PDB file of C-alpha atoms and ligand atoms in Angstrom:
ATOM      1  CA  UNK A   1       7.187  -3.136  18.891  1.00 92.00           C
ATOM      2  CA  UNK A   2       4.678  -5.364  17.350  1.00 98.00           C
ATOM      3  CA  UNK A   3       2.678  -4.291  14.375  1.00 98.00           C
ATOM      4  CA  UNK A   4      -0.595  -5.436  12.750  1.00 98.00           C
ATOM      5  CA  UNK A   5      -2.437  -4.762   9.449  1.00 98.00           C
ATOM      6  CA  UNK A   6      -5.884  -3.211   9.847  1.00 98.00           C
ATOM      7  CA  UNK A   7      -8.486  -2.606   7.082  1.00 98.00           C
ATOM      8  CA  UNK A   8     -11.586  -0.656   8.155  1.00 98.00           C
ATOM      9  CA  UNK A   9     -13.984  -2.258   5.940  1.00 98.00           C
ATOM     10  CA  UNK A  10     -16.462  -0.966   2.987  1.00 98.00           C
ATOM     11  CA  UNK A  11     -19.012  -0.913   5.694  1.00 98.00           C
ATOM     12  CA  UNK A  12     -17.078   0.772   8.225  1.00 98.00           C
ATOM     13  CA  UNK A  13     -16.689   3.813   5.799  1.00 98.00           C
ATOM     14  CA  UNK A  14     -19.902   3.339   3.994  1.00 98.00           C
ATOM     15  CA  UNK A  15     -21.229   3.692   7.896  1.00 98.00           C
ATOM     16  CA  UNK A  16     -19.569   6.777   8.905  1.00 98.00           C
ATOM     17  CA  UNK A  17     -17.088   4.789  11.821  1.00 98.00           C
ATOM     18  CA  UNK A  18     -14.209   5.659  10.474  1.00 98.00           C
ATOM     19  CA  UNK A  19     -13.129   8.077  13.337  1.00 98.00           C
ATOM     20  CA  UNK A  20     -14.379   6.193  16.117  1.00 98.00           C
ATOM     21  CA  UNK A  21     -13.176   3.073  15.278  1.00 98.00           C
ATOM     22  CA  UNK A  22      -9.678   4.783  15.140  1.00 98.00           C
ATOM     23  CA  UNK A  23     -10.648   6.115  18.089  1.00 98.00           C
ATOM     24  CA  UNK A  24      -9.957   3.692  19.541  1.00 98.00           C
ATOM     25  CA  UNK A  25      -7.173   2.120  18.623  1.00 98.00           C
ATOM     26  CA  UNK A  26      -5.610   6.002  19.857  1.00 98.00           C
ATOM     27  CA  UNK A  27      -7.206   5.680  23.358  1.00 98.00           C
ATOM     28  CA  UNK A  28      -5.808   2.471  23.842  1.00 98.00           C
ATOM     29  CA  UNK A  29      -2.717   3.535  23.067  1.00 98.00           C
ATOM     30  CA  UNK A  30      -1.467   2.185  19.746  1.00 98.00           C
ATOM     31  CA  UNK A  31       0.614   4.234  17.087  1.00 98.00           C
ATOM     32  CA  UNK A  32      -0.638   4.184  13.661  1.00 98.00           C
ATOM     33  CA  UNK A  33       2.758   3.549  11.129  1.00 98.00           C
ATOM     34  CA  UNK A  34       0.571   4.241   8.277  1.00 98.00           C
ATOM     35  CA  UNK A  35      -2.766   4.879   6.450  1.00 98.00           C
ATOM     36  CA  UNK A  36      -4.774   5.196   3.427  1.00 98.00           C
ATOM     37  CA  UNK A  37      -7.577   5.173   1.542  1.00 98.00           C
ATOM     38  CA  UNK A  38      -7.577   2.146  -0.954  1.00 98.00           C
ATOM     39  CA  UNK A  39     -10.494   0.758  -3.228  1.00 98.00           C
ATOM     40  CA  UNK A  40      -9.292  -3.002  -3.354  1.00 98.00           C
ATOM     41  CA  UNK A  41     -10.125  -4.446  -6.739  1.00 97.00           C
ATOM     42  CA  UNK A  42     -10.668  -7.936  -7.286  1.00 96.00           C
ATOM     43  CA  UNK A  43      -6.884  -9.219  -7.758  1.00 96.00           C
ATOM     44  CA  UNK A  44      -5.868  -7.691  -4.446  1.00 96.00           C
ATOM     45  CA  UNK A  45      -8.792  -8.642  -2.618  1.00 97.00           C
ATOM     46  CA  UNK A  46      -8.273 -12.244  -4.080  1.00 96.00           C
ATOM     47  CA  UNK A  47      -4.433 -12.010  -2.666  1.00 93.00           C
ATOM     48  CA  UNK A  48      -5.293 -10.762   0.594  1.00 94.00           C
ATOM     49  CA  UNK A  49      -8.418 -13.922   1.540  1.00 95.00           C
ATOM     50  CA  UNK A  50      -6.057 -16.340  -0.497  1.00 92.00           C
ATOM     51  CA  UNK A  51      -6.657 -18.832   2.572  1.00 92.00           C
ATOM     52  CA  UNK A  52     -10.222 -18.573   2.538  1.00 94.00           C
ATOM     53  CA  UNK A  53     -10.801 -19.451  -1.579  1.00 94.00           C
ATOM     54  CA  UNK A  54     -12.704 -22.808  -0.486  1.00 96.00           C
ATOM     55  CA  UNK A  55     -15.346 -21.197   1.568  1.00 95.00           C
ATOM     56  CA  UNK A  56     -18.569 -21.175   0.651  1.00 96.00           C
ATOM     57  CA  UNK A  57     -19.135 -17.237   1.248  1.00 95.00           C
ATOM     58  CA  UNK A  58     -15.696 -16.607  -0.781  1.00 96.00           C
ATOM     59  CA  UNK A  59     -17.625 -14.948  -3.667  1.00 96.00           C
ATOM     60  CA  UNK A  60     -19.892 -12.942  -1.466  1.00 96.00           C
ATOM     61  CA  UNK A  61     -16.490 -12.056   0.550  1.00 96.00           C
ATOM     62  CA  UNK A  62     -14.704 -10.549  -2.880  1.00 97.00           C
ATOM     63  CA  UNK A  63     -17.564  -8.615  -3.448  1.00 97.00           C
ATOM     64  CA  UNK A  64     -18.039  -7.090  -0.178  1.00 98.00           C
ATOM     65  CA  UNK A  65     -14.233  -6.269   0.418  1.00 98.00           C
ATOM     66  CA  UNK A  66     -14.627  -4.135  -3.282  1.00 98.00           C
ATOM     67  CA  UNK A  67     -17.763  -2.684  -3.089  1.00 98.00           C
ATOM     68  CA  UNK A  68     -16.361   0.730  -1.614  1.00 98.00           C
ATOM     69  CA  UNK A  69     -12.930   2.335  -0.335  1.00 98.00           C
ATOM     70  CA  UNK A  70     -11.386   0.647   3.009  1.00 98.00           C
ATOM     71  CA  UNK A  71      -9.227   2.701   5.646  1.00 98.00           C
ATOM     72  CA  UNK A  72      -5.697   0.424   5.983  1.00 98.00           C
ATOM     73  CA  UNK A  73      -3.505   1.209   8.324  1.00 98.00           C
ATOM     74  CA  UNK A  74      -0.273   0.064  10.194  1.00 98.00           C
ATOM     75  CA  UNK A  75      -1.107  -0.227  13.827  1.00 98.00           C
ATOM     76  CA  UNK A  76       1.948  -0.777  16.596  1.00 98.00           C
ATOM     77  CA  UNK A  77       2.309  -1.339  19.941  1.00 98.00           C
ATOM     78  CA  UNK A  78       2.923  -4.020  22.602  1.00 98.00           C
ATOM     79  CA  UNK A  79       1.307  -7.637  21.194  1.00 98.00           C
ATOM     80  CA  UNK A  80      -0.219  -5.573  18.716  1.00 98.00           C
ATOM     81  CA  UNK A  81      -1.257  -8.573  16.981  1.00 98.00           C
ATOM     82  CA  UNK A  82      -3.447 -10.347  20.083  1.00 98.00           C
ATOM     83  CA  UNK A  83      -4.573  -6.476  21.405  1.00 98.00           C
ATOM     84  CA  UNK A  84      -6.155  -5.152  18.273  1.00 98.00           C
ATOM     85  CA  UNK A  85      -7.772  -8.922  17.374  1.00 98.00           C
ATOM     86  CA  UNK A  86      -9.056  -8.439  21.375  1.00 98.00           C
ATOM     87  CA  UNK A  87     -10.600  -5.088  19.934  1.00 98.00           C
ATOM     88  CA  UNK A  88     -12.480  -6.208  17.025  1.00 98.00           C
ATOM     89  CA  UNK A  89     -14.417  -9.258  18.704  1.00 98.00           C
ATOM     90  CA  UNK A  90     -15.118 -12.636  17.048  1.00 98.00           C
ATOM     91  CA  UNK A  91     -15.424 -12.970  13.469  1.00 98.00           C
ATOM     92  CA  UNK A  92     -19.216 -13.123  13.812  1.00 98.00           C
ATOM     93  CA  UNK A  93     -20.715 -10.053  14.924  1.00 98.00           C
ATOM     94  CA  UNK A  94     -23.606 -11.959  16.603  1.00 98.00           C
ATOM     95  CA  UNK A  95     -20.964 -13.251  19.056  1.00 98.00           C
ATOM     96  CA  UNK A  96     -19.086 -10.161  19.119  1.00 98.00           C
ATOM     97  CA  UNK A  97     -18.882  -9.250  22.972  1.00 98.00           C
ATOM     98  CA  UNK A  98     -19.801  -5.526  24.002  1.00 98.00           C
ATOM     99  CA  UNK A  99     -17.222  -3.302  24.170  1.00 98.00           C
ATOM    100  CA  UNK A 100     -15.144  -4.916  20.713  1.00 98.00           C
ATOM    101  CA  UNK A 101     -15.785  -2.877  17.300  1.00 98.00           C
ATOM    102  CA  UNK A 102     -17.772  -5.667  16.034  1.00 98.00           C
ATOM    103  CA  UNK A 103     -19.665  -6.124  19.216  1.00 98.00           C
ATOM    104  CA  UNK A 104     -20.759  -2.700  19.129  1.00 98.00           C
ATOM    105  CA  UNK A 105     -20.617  -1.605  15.377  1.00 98.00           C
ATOM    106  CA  UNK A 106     -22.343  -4.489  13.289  1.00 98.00           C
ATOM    107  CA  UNK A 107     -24.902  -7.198  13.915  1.00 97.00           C
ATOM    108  CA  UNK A 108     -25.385  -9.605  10.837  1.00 97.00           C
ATOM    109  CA  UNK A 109     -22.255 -11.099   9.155  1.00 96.00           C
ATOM    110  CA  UNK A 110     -23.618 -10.809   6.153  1.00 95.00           C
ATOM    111  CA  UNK A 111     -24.197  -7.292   6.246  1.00 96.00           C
ATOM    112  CA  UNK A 112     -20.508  -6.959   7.182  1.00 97.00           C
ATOM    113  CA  UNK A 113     -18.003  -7.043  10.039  1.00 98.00           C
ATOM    114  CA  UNK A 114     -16.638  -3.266  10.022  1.00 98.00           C
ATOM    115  CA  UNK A 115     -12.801  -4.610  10.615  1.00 98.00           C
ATOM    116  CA  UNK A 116      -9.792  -6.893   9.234  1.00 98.00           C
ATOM    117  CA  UNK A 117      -6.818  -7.650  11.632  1.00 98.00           C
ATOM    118  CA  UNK A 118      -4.269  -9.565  10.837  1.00 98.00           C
ATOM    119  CA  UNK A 119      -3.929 -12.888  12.829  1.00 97.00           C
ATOM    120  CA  UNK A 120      -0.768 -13.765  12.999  1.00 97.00           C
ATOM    121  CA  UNK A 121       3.139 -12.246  12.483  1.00 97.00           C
ATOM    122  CA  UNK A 122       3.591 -14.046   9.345  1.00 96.00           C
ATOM    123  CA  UNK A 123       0.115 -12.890   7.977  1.00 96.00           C
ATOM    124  CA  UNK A 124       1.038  -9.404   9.551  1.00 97.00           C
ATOM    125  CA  UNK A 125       4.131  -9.129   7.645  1.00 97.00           C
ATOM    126  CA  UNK A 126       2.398 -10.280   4.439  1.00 96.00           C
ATOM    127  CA  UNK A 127      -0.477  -8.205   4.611  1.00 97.00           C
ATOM    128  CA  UNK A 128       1.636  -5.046   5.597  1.00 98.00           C
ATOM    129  CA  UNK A 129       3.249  -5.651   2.073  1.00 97.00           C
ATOM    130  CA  UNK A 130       0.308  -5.952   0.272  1.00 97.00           C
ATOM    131  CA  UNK A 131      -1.449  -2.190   1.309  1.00 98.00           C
ATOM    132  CA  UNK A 132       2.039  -0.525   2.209  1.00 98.00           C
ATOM    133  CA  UNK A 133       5.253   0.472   0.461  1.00 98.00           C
ATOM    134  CA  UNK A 134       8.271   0.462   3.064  1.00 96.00           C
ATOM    135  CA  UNK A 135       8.522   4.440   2.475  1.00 97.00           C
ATOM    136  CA  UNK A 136       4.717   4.590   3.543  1.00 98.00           C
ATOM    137  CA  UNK A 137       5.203   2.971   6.934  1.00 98.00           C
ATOM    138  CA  UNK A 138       6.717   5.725   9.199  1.00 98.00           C
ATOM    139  CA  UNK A 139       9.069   5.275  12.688  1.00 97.00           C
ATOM    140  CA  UNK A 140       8.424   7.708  14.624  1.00 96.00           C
TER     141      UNK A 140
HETATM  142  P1  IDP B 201     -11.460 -12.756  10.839  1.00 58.89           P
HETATM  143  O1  IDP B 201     -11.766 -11.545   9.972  1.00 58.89           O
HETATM  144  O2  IDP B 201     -12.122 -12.659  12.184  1.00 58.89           O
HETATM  145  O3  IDP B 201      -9.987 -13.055  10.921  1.00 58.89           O
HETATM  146  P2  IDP B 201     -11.679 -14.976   8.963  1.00 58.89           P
HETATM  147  O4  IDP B 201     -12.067 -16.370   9.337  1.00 58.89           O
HETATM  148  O5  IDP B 201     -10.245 -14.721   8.605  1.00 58.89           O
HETATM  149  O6  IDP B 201     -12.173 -14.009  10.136  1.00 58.89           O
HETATM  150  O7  IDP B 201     -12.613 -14.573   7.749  1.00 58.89           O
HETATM  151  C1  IDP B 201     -12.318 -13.445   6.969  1.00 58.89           C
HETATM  152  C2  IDP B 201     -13.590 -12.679   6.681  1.00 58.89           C
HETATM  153  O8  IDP B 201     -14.478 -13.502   5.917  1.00 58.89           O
HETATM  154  C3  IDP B 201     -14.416 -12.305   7.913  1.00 58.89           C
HETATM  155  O9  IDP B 201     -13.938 -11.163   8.592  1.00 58.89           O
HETATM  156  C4  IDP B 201     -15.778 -12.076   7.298  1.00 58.89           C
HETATM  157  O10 IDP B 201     -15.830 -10.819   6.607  1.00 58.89           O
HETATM  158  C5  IDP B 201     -15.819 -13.182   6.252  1.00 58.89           C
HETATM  159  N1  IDP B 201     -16.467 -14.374   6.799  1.00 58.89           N
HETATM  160  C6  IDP B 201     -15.941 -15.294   7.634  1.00 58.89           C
HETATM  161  N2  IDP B 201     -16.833 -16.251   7.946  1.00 58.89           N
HETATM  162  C7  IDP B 201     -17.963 -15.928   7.270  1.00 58.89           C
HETATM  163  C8  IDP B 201     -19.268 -16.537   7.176  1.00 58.89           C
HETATM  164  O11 IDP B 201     -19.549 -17.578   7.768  1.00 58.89           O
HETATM  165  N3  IDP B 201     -20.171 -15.900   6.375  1.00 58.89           N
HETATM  166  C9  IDP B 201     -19.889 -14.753   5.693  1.00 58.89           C
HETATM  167  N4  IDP B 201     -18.681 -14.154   5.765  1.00 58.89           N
HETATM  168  C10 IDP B 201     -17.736 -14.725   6.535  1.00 58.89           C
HETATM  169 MG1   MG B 202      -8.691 -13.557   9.349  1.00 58.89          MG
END
């Protein structure tokens, strides 16, 4: 089965979502592999937007992905990767259909998107390294 890296975001846990944004990820009937609690410090957070270092919100981006802990977690399931993206809604929450966790959870991008997913099975595999030892990620 397919798995996908998932960070609820400083503003998802500064915001009290943490259980209902896992939730539903449990209702739709994806395993979480792992999860944790991590503060991401600068280095890390730098590692994980590597792609995005020539945007022009890439400072504002380091500082919002460190300014409090973030839930990770291993999700799995069928096309984990496409499903769980399907979940959180466009990047923007202002175009963030109801019904996705963005959508229903946030409303200006700059206070915050509540979610990462990862985008692709490369990026999946990378980012799954990054938060997770192998011993952390459990088959079950
Ligand atoms: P994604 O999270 O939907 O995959 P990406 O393009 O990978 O979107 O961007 C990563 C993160 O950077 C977004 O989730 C959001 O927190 C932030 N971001 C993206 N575009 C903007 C923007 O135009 N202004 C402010 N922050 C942005
Ligand atoms: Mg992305």
């Amino acid at each position: 089965m397919e798995e996908t890296l998932v960070l609820i975001k400083p503003d998802g846990v500064l915001n009290k979502k943490v259980g209902k944004i896992i939730n539903r990820f449990e209702d739709k009937g994806l395993k979480i592999k792992g999860m944790k609690m991590v503060w991401i410090d600068e280095e890390m957070a730098r590692k994980h937007y590597n792609h995005l270092q020539e945007k022009v919100f890439f400072d504002r981006l380091l500082k919002y992905i460190t300014e409090a802990p973030v839930i990770a977690m291993v999700i799995c399931g069928k096309e984990a990767i496409e499903v769980v993206r399907t979940m959180a809604g466009e990047t923007n929450p202002l175009d963030a259909l109801p019904g996705t966790i963005r959508g229903d959870f946030a409303l200006d991008i700059e206070d915050g998107n509540m979610i990462h997913t990862s985008d692709s099975k490369e990026n999946a595999e990378r980012e799954k390294e990054l938060f997770f030892l192998k011993d952390e990620i459990f088959n079950y």
